[in-house]
Short mmCIF file of N, CA, C and O in Angstrom, two decimals:
data_model
loop_
_atom_site.label_atom_id
_atom_site.label_comp_id
_atom_site.label_asym_id
_atom_site.label_seq_id
_atom_site.Cartn_x
_atom_site.Cartn_y
_atom_site.Cartn_z
N UNK A 88 -12.47 11.00 -10.38
CA UNK A 88 -13.49 9.51 -10.77
C UNK A 88 -12.66 8.81 -10.58
O UNK A 88 -13.36 8.43 -8.49
N UNK A 89 -11.96 8.06 -10.85
CA UNK A 89 -10.44 7.21 -11.13
C UNK A 89 -10.27 7.22 -9.66
O UNK A 89 -10.19 6.84 -8.33
N UNK A 90 -10.19 8.59 -8.79
CA UNK A 90 -9.22 8.52 -7.88
C UNK A 90 -9.94 8.81 -6.40
O UNK A 90 -9.20 7.77 -5.66
N UNK A 91 -10.92 8.63 -6.75
CA UNK A 91 -12.13 8.97 -5.22
C UNK A 91 -12.56 7.32 -5.27
O UNK A 91 -12.52 6.61 -4.46
N UNK A 92 -12.64 6.82 -6.33
CA UNK A 92 -13.13 5.81 -5.64
C UNK A 92 -11.90 4.34 -5.73
O UNK A 92 -11.96 3.34 -5.15
N UNK A 93 -10.74 4.53 -6.61
CA UNK A 93 -9.53 4.04 -5.24
C UNK A 93 -8.49 4.06 -4.56
O UNK A 93 -9.04 3.32 -3.54
N UNK A 94 -9.30 5.48 -3.51
CA UNK A 94 -9.30 6.14 -2.79
C UNK A 94 -10.79 5.26 -1.24
O UNK A 94 -9.79 5.01 -0.70
N UNK A 95 -10.91 4.71 -1.65
CA UNK A 95 -12.26 4.55 -1.62
C UNK A 95 -12.58 3.35 -1.12
O UNK A 95 -12.05 2.45 0.17
N UNK A 96 -11.45 2.25 -2.44
CA UNK A 96 -11.47 0.76 -2.73
C UNK A 96 -9.63 0.93 -1.47
O UNK A 96 -9.83 -0.37 -0.08
N UNK A 97 -8.89 2.01 -1.45
CA UNK A 97 -8.10 1.94 -0.61
C UNK A 97 -8.20 2.19 0.80
O UNK A 97 -7.55 0.55 1.85
N UNK A 98 -9.04 2.65 1.36
CA UNK A 98 -9.61 3.27 2.63
C UNK A 98 -9.68 1.97 2.74
O UNK A 98 -9.92 1.38 4.50
N UNK A 99 -11.44 1.47 2.23
CA UNK A 99 -11.79 0.56 2.91
C UNK A 99 -11.64 -1.08 2.62
O UNK A 99 -11.76 -1.40 3.91
N UNK A 100 -10.81 -1.49 2.11
CA UNK A 100 -9.47 -2.74 1.73
C UNK A 100 -8.82 -2.81 3.04
O UNK A 100 -8.59 -3.64 4.48
N UNK A 101 -8.18 -1.23 3.71
CA UNK A 101 -6.57 -1.41 4.39
C UNK A 101 -7.22 -1.26 6.11
O UNK A 101 -7.02 -1.71 6.91
N UNK A 102 -8.61 -0.42 6.19
CA UNK A 102 -9.49 -0.70 7.03
C UNK A 102 -10.13 -1.76 7.80
O UNK A 102 -10.03 -2.52 9.01
N UNK A 103 -11.55 -2.83 6.76
CA UNK A 103 -11.12 -3.96 6.81
C UNK A 103 -9.97 -5.16 7.60
O UNK A 103 -9.99 -5.72 7.57
N UNK A 104 -9.17 -4.90 6.49
CA UNK A 104 -7.99 -5.25 7.59
C UNK A 104 -7.34 -5.50 8.58
O UNK A 104 -7.08 -6.36 9.11
N UNK A 105 -7.14 -3.81 9.13
CA UNK A 105 -6.60 -3.64 10.74
C UNK A 105 -7.58 -3.44 11.02
O UNK A 105 -7.61 -3.97 12.32
N UNK A 106 -9.36 -4.20 10.56
CA UNK A 106 -10.36 -4.26 11.75
C UNK A 106 -10.32 -5.83 11.99
O UNK A 106 -11.02 -5.72 13.55
N UNK A 107 -9.63 -6.65 11.76
CA UNK A 107 -9.61 -8.04 11.67
C UNK A 107 -10.93 -8.48 11.58
O UNK A 107 -10.79 -8.37 10.16
N UNK A 108 -11.27 -9.40 12.71
CA UNK A 108 -12.51 -10.71 11.55
C UNK A 108 -12.26 -11.22 10.77
O UNK A 108 -12.40 -11.78 9.22
N UNK A 109 -10.93 -11.73 10.52
CA UNK A 109 -10.24 -12.71 9.37
C UNK A 109 -9.48 -11.90 8.26
O UNK A 109 -9.96 -12.90 7.59
N UNK A 110 -9.74 -10.74 7.68
CA UNK A 110 -9.42 -9.86 6.76
C UNK A 110 -8.05 -10.90 6.68
O UNK A 110 -7.49 -11.42 7.10
N UNK A 111 -8.17 -11.58 5.00
CA UNK A 111 -6.97 -11.84 4.47
C UNK A 111 -5.63 -11.08 4.13
O UNK A 111 -6.23 -9.90 3.43
N UNK A 112 -4.36 -11.67 3.26
CA UNK A 112 -3.34 -10.60 3.16
C UNK A 112 -4.05 -10.59 1.77
O UNK A 112 -3.91 -9.30 1.64
N UNK A 113 -5.41 -10.93 1.04
CA UNK A 113 -5.68 -10.18 0.39
C UNK A 113 -6.39 -9.25 0.29
O UNK A 113 -6.04 -7.88 -0.91
N UNK A 114 -6.02 -9.13 1.73
CA UNK A 114 -7.33 -7.70 1.30
C UNK A 114 -6.85 -6.73 1.51
O UNK A 114 -6.39 -5.13 0.73
N UNK A 115 -4.90 -7.34 2.04
CA UNK A 115 -4.21 -6.25 2.04
C UNK A 115 -4.08 -5.71 0.85
O UNK A 115 -3.33 -4.29 0.84
N UNK A 116 -3.16 -6.37 -0.05
CA UNK A 116 -2.87 -6.40 -1.21
C UNK A 116 -3.16 -5.56 -2.38
O UNK A 116 -3.07 -5.17 -3.11
N UNK A 117 -5.11 -6.07 -2.24
CA UNK A 117 -6.08 -4.97 -2.65
C UNK A 117 -6.31 -3.54 -1.91
O UNK A 117 -5.74 -2.61 -2.75
N UNK A 118 -5.40 -3.28 -0.68
CA UNK A 118 -6.21 -2.14 -0.76
C UNK A 118 -4.26 -1.19 -1.03
O UNK A 118 -4.27 0.25 -0.94
N UNK A 119 -3.02 -1.74 -0.89
CA UNK A 119 -2.08 -1.17 -1.23
C UNK A 119 -2.04 -1.21 -3.53
O UNK A 119 -1.44 0.16 -3.47
N UNK A 120 -3.06 -2.13 -3.29
CA UNK A 120 -2.60 -1.58 -5.00
C UNK A 120 -3.38 -0.59 -5.61
O UNK A 120 -3.26 -0.16 -5.96
N UNK A 121 -4.78 -0.66 -4.63
CA UNK A 121 -5.75 0.55 -4.67
C UNK A 121 -5.18 1.93 -4.08
O UNK A 121 -4.93 2.81 -4.90
N UNK A 122 -3.75 1.78 -3.57
CA UNK A 122 -3.06 2.93 -2.99
C UNK A 122 -1.94 3.18 -4.11
O UNK A 122 -2.16 4.50 -4.03
N UNK A 123 -0.99 2.58 -4.69
CA UNK A 123 -0.14 2.53 -5.76
C UNK A 123 -0.92 2.91 -6.68
O UNK A 123 -0.60 4.13 -7.37
N UNK A 124 -2.24 2.47 -7.28
CA UNK A 124 -2.80 2.90 -8.38
C UNK A 124 -3.66 4.29 -8.35
O UNK A 124 -2.96 5.17 -9.13
N UNK A 125 -4.69 4.86 -7.03
CA UNK A 125 -5.06 5.40 -7.04
C UNK A 125 -3.66 6.82 -6.39
O UNK A 125 -4.05 7.91 -6.95
N UNK A 126 -2.76 6.74 -6.25
CA UNK A 126 -1.22 7.84 -6.14
C UNK A 126 -0.69 7.84 -7.19
O UNK A 126 -0.10 9.41 -7.26
N UNK A 127 -0.63 7.50 -8.06
CA UNK A 127 0.00 7.30 -9.14
C UNK A 127 -0.87 8.46 -9.60
O UNK A 127 -0.48 9.35 -10.64
N UNK A 128 -1.84 8.34 -9.76
CA UNK A 128 -3.37 8.85 -10.59
C UNK A 128 -3.32 10.10 -10.38
O UNK A 128 -3.36 11.28 -11.10
N UNK A 129 -3.09 10.71 -8.59
CA UNK A 129 -3.01 12.15 -8.08
C UNK A 129 -1.64 12.15 -8.45
O UNK A 129 -2.15 14.01 -8.79
N UNK A 130 -0.82 11.78 -8.33
CA UNK A 130 0.46 12.38 -8.94
C UNK A 130 0.97 13.35 -10.26
O UNK A 130 0.69 14.09 -10.33
N UNK A 131 -0.17 12.43 -11.33
CA UNK A 131 0.27 12.62 -12.33
C UNK A 131 -0.92 13.75 -13.05
O UNK A 131 -0.35 14.52 -13.81
N UNK A 132 -1.77 14.33 -11.76
CA UNK A 132 -3.40 14.98 -12.45
C UNK A 132 -2.82 16.12 -11.93
O UNK A 132 -3.08 17.43 -12.21
N UNK A 133 -2.56 16.13 -10.52
CA UNK A 133 -2.48 17.11 -9.50
C UNK A 133 -0.51 17.86 -9.90
O UNK A 133 -0.55 19.37 -9.81
N UNK A 134 0.65 17.44 -9.94
CA UNK A 134 1.58 17.79 -9.34
C UNK A 134 1.77 19.16 -11.01
O UNK A 134 1.47 18.00 -12.76
N UNK A 135 2.35 19.92 -11.24
CA UNK A 135 3.02 20.49 -12.36
C UNK A 135 3.43 19.85 -13.70
O UNK A 135 4.32 19.24 -12.51
N UNK A 136 3.60 20.11 -14.44
CA UNK A 136 4.57 19.55 -14.63
C UNK A 136 6.31 19.70 -14.67
O UNK A 136 7.19 18.79 -14.86
N UNK A 137 6.03 21.23 -14.07
CA UNK A 137 7.40 21.81 -13.62
C UNK A 137 8.29 20.78 -12.84
O UNK A 137 9.45 20.92 -12.46
N UNK A 138 7.14 20.53 -12.64
CA UNK A 138 7.15 19.65 -10.47
C UNK A 138 7.62 18.42 -11.12
O UNK A 138 8.74 17.09 -10.26
N UNK A 139 6.96 17.15 -12.50
CA UNK A 139 7.30 16.25 -12.53
C UNK A 139 8.27 16.46 -13.58
O UNK A 139 8.66 15.00 -13.08
N UNK A 140 9.37 16.95 -13.46
CA UNK A 140 10.15 17.22 -14.08
C UNK A 140 11.34 16.82 -13.02
O UNK A 140 11.89 15.51 -13.05
N UNK A 141 11.78 17.15 -11.85
CA UNK A 141 12.19 16.76 -10.90
C UNK A 141 11.16 15.60 -9.25
O UNK A 141 12.85 15.10 -9.19
N UNK A 142 10.07 15.52 -9.82
CA UNK A 142 9.18 14.49 -9.00
C UNK A 142 8.17 13.69 -9.50
O UNK A 142 7.38 14.25 -9.69
N UNK A 143 8.79 12.46 -10.61
CA UNK A 143 7.84 11.75 -11.65
C UNK A 143 6.62 11.37 -10.16
O UNK A 143 6.75 11.04 -10.15
N UNK A 144 5.57 11.51 -10.62
CA UNK A 144 5.00 10.31 -10.15
C UNK A 144 4.66 8.84 -9.90
O UNK A 144 4.72 8.85 -8.46
N UNK A 145 5.72 8.27 -10.45
CA UNK A 145 6.51 6.61 -9.65
C UNK A 145 7.09 7.86 -8.43
O UNK A 145 6.72 6.86 -7.84
N UNK A 146 8.06 8.33 -8.98
CA UNK A 146 8.64 8.77 -6.82
C UNK A 146 7.46 8.70 -6.00
O UNK A 146 7.41 8.60 -5.40
N UNK A 147 6.32 9.77 -7.11
CA UNK A 147 5.46 9.79 -5.71
C UNK A 147 4.75 8.73 -5.08
O UNK A 147 4.22 9.16 -3.97
N UNK A 148 4.12 7.98 -5.86
CA UNK A 148 3.39 6.89 -5.35
C UNK A 148 3.56 6.39 -4.99
O UNK A 148 2.99 5.19 -3.35
N UNK A 149 5.69 6.29 -4.77
CA UNK A 149 6.53 4.86 -4.33
C UNK A 149 6.47 5.35 -2.95
O UNK A 149 6.66 4.90 -2.10
N UNK A 150 6.23 6.80 -2.38
CA UNK A 150 6.64 7.40 -1.65
C UNK A 150 5.47 7.14 -0.29
O UNK A 150 5.25 6.53 0.57
N UNK A 151 3.66 7.77 -0.84
CA UNK A 151 2.98 6.82 -0.55
C UNK A 151 2.79 5.79 -0.40
O UNK A 151 2.37 5.35 0.93
N UNK A 152 3.06 4.79 -0.96
CA UNK A 152 2.98 3.10 -0.35
C UNK A 152 3.81 2.98 0.27
O UNK A 152 3.48 2.22 1.58
N UNK A 153 4.63 3.32 0.12
CA UNK A 153 5.78 3.37 1.73
C UNK A 153 5.48 3.80 2.80
O UNK A 153 5.69 3.43 3.45
N UNK A 154 4.88 5.52 2.60
CA UNK A 154 4.04 5.61 3.55
C UNK A 154 2.95 4.61 4.21
O UNK A 154 2.45 4.49 5.85
N UNK A 155 2.40 4.30 3.34
CA UNK A 155 0.78 3.69 3.86
C UNK A 155 1.60 1.85 4.73
O UNK A 155 0.28 1.90 5.57
N UNK A 156 2.54 1.43 4.05
CA UNK A 156 2.90 0.79 4.62
C UNK A 156 3.66 0.52 6.16
O UNK A 156 3.24 -0.47 6.86
N UNK A 157 4.15 2.12 6.24
CA UNK A 157 4.51 1.84 7.66
C UNK A 157 4.01 2.30 8.25
O UNK A 157 3.29 2.07 9.85
N UNK A 158 2.66 2.88 8.03
CA UNK A 158 0.91 3.12 8.97
C UNK A 158 0.38 1.81 8.82
O UNK A 158 -0.26 1.68 10.28
N UNK A 159 0.47 0.35 8.09
CA UNK A 159 -0.26 -0.50 8.62
C UNK A 159 0.34 -1.27 9.44
O UNK A 159 -0.04 -1.45 10.14
N UNK A 160 1.95 -0.92 9.03
CA UNK A 160 3.04 -1.73 10.04
C UNK A 160 2.86 -1.60 11.60
O UNK A 160 2.72 -2.97 12.15
N UNK A 161 2.56 -0.66 11.53
CA UNK A 161 2.78 0.56 12.84
C UNK A 161 1.02 -0.29 13.49
O UNK A 161 0.94 -0.25 14.47
N UNK A 162 0.20 -0.32 13.00
CA UNK A 162 -1.20 -0.28 13.03
C UNK A 162 -1.47 -1.55 13.82
O UNK A 162 -1.81 -2.39 14.43
N UNK A 163 -0.67 -2.28 12.81
CA UNK A 163 -0.85 -3.52 12.94
C UNK A 163 -0.16 -4.78 13.87
O UNK A 163 0.01 -5.62 13.65
N UNK A 164 1.16 -4.34 14.34
CA UNK A 164 1.99 -4.69 14.73
C UNK A 164 2.96 -5.64 13.68
O UNK A 164 3.42 -6.10 14.89
N UNK A 165 3.44 -5.64 12.42
CA UNK A 165 3.76 -5.88 11.86
C UNK A 165 5.67 -5.85 11.76
O UNK A 165 6.21 -6.35 11.22
N UNK A 166 4.73 -3.72 11.15
CA UNK A 166 6.50 -3.37 11.26
C UNK A 166 5.47 -3.26 9.09
O UNK A 166 5.22 -3.71 9.04
N UNK A 167 7.29 -2.75 9.00
CA UNK A 167 6.76 -1.45 7.21
C UNK A 167 7.91 -2.67 6.43
O UNK A 167 6.73 -3.24 5.45
N UNK A 168 8.28 -3.21 6.90
CA UNK A 168 8.76 -3.82 5.72
C UNK A 168 8.19 -5.84 5.95
O UNK A 168 7.63 -5.68 4.35
N UNK A 169 7.31 -6.23 6.63
CA UNK A 169 6.79 -7.83 6.85
C UNK A 169 5.55 -6.65 5.81
O UNK A 169 5.29 -7.34 4.98
N UNK A 170 4.53 -5.39 6.38
CA UNK A 170 3.72 -5.12 5.86
C UNK A 170 4.07 -5.18 3.97
O UNK A 170 2.85 -5.45 3.63
N UNK A 171 5.23 -4.85 4.14
CA UNK A 171 6.15 -4.43 1.85
C UNK A 171 6.40 -5.90 2.00
O UNK A 171 5.72 -5.73 0.76
N UNK A 172 6.36 -6.70 2.54
CA UNK A 172 6.82 -7.81 2.24
C UNK A 172 5.58 -8.61 1.26
O UNK A 172 5.63 -9.43 0.62
N UNK A 173 5.23 -7.95 2.19
CA UNK A 173 3.32 -8.93 1.60
C UNK A 173 2.76 -8.62 0.31
O UNK A 173 2.06 -9.86 -0.24
N UNK A 174 3.05 -7.74 -0.28
CA UNK A 174 3.33 -7.32 -1.71
C UNK A 174 3.58 -8.29 -2.83
O UNK A 174 3.21 -7.48 -3.26
N UNK A 175 4.99 -8.75 -2.24
CA UNK A 175 5.83 -9.63 -2.69
C UNK A 175 4.59 -10.67 -4.01
O UNK A 175 4.11 -11.82 -2.67
N UNK A 176 5.21 -10.59 -4.70
CA UNK A 176 4.40 -11.99 -5.81
C UNK A 176 5.23 -13.24 -5.06
O UNK A 176 4.01 -14.46 -5.05
N UNK A 177 6.61 -12.65 -4.98
CA UNK A 177 6.14 -14.18 -4.42
C UNK A 177 6.35 -15.15 -3.14
O UNK A 177 6.39 -16.17 -2.82
N UNK A 178 5.49 -13.97 -2.58
CA UNK A 178 5.13 -15.03 -1.13
C UNK A 178 4.00 -14.90 -0.96
O UNK A 178 3.40 -15.73 -0.21
N UNK A 179 3.23 -15.43 -2.86
CA UNK A 179 1.68 -15.58 -2.26
C UNK A 179 1.04 -14.84 -1.94
O UNK A 179 -0.40 -15.52 -0.95
N UNK A 180 0.85 -13.34 -1.15
CA UNK A 180 0.31 -12.59 -0.69
C UNK A 180 -0.76 -13.40 0.54
O UNK A 180 -1.36 -13.06 0.85
N UNK A 181 0.19 -14.57 1.00
CA UNK A 181 -0.62 -15.06 2.26
C UNK A 181 0.14 -15.08 3.69
O UNK A 181 0.68 -15.39 4.66
N UNK A 182 1.40 -13.95 3.57
CA UNK A 182 2.16 -13.55 4.66
C UNK A 182 1.26 -13.27 6.17
O UNK A 182 2.20 -13.46 7.43
N UNK A 183 1.29 -12.28 6.12
CA UNK A 183 -0.07 -11.38 7.47
C UNK A 183 -0.71 -11.61 6.95
O UNK A 183 -2.17 -11.09 6.46
N UNK A 184 -1.41 -12.43 7.76
CA UNK A 184 -2.61 -12.59 8.62
C UNK A 184 -2.78 -12.25 9.72
O UNK A 184 -1.77 -12.58 9.89
N UNK A 185 -4.04 -11.79 9.33
CA UNK A 185 -3.76 -10.92 10.72
C UNK A 185 -3.67 -11.40 12.10
O UNK A 185 -3.88 -11.20 12.96
N UNK A 186 -4.39 -12.37 11.96
CA UNK A 186 -4.63 -13.96 13.64
C UNK A 186 -2.82 -13.77 13.69
O UNK A 186 -2.71 -15.28 14.78
N UNK A 187 -1.95 -13.76 12.88
CA UNK A 187 -0.44 -14.27 13.27
C UNK A 187 -0.09 -13.31 14.28
O UNK A 187 0.79 -13.30 14.63
N UNK A 188 -0.46 -12.34 13.85
CA UNK A 188 -0.19 -11.28 15.84
C UNK A 188 -0.45 -11.53 16.54
O UNK A 188 0.91 -11.42 17.42
N UNK A 189 -1.24 -13.03 16.86
CA UNK A 189 -0.97 -12.97 18.45
C UNK A 189 0.21 -14.56 18.37
O UNK A 189 0.29 -14.40 19.73
N UNK A 190 0.74 -14.90 17.27
CA UNK A 190 1.51 -15.80 17.44
C UNK A 190 3.33 -14.66 17.49
O UNK A 190 4.24 -15.67 17.08
N UNK A 191 3.44 -13.50 17.47
CA UNK A 191 4.57 -12.87 17.55
C UNK A 191 5.26 -13.05 16.96
O UNK A 191 6.59 -12.02 16.48
N UNK A 192 4.96 -12.70 15.49
CA UNK A 192 5.32 -11.95 14.58
C UNK A 192 5.47 -11.19 14.07
O UNK A 192 4.36 -9.85 14.08
N UNK A 193 5.97 -10.41 14.23
CA UNK A 193 6.46 -8.72 13.94
C UNK A 193 7.48 -8.24 13.34
O UNK A 193 8.40 -8.66 12.37
#
């Protein structure tokens, strides 16, 4: 049940962010956080213990978040590094607002 809720939150937040409408980078970060937690939970429960010896759930969730950042970066026009960089606490989560796309931030 928690995986379904996290997936719904991640997809909803990321769709809201990509849909424009003034959604802030906080919405993007909520979506990335839900994707991180959901993919870790999913990898922990679906991968057999023998597979987890070689591919730890942390590695799986990191790969999932990088793929999510690549997709969001491509769809938003910011690129995957800028999308991942918005997840950085030092940047105060305000780096990527959807209305910056028109200002040439790529």
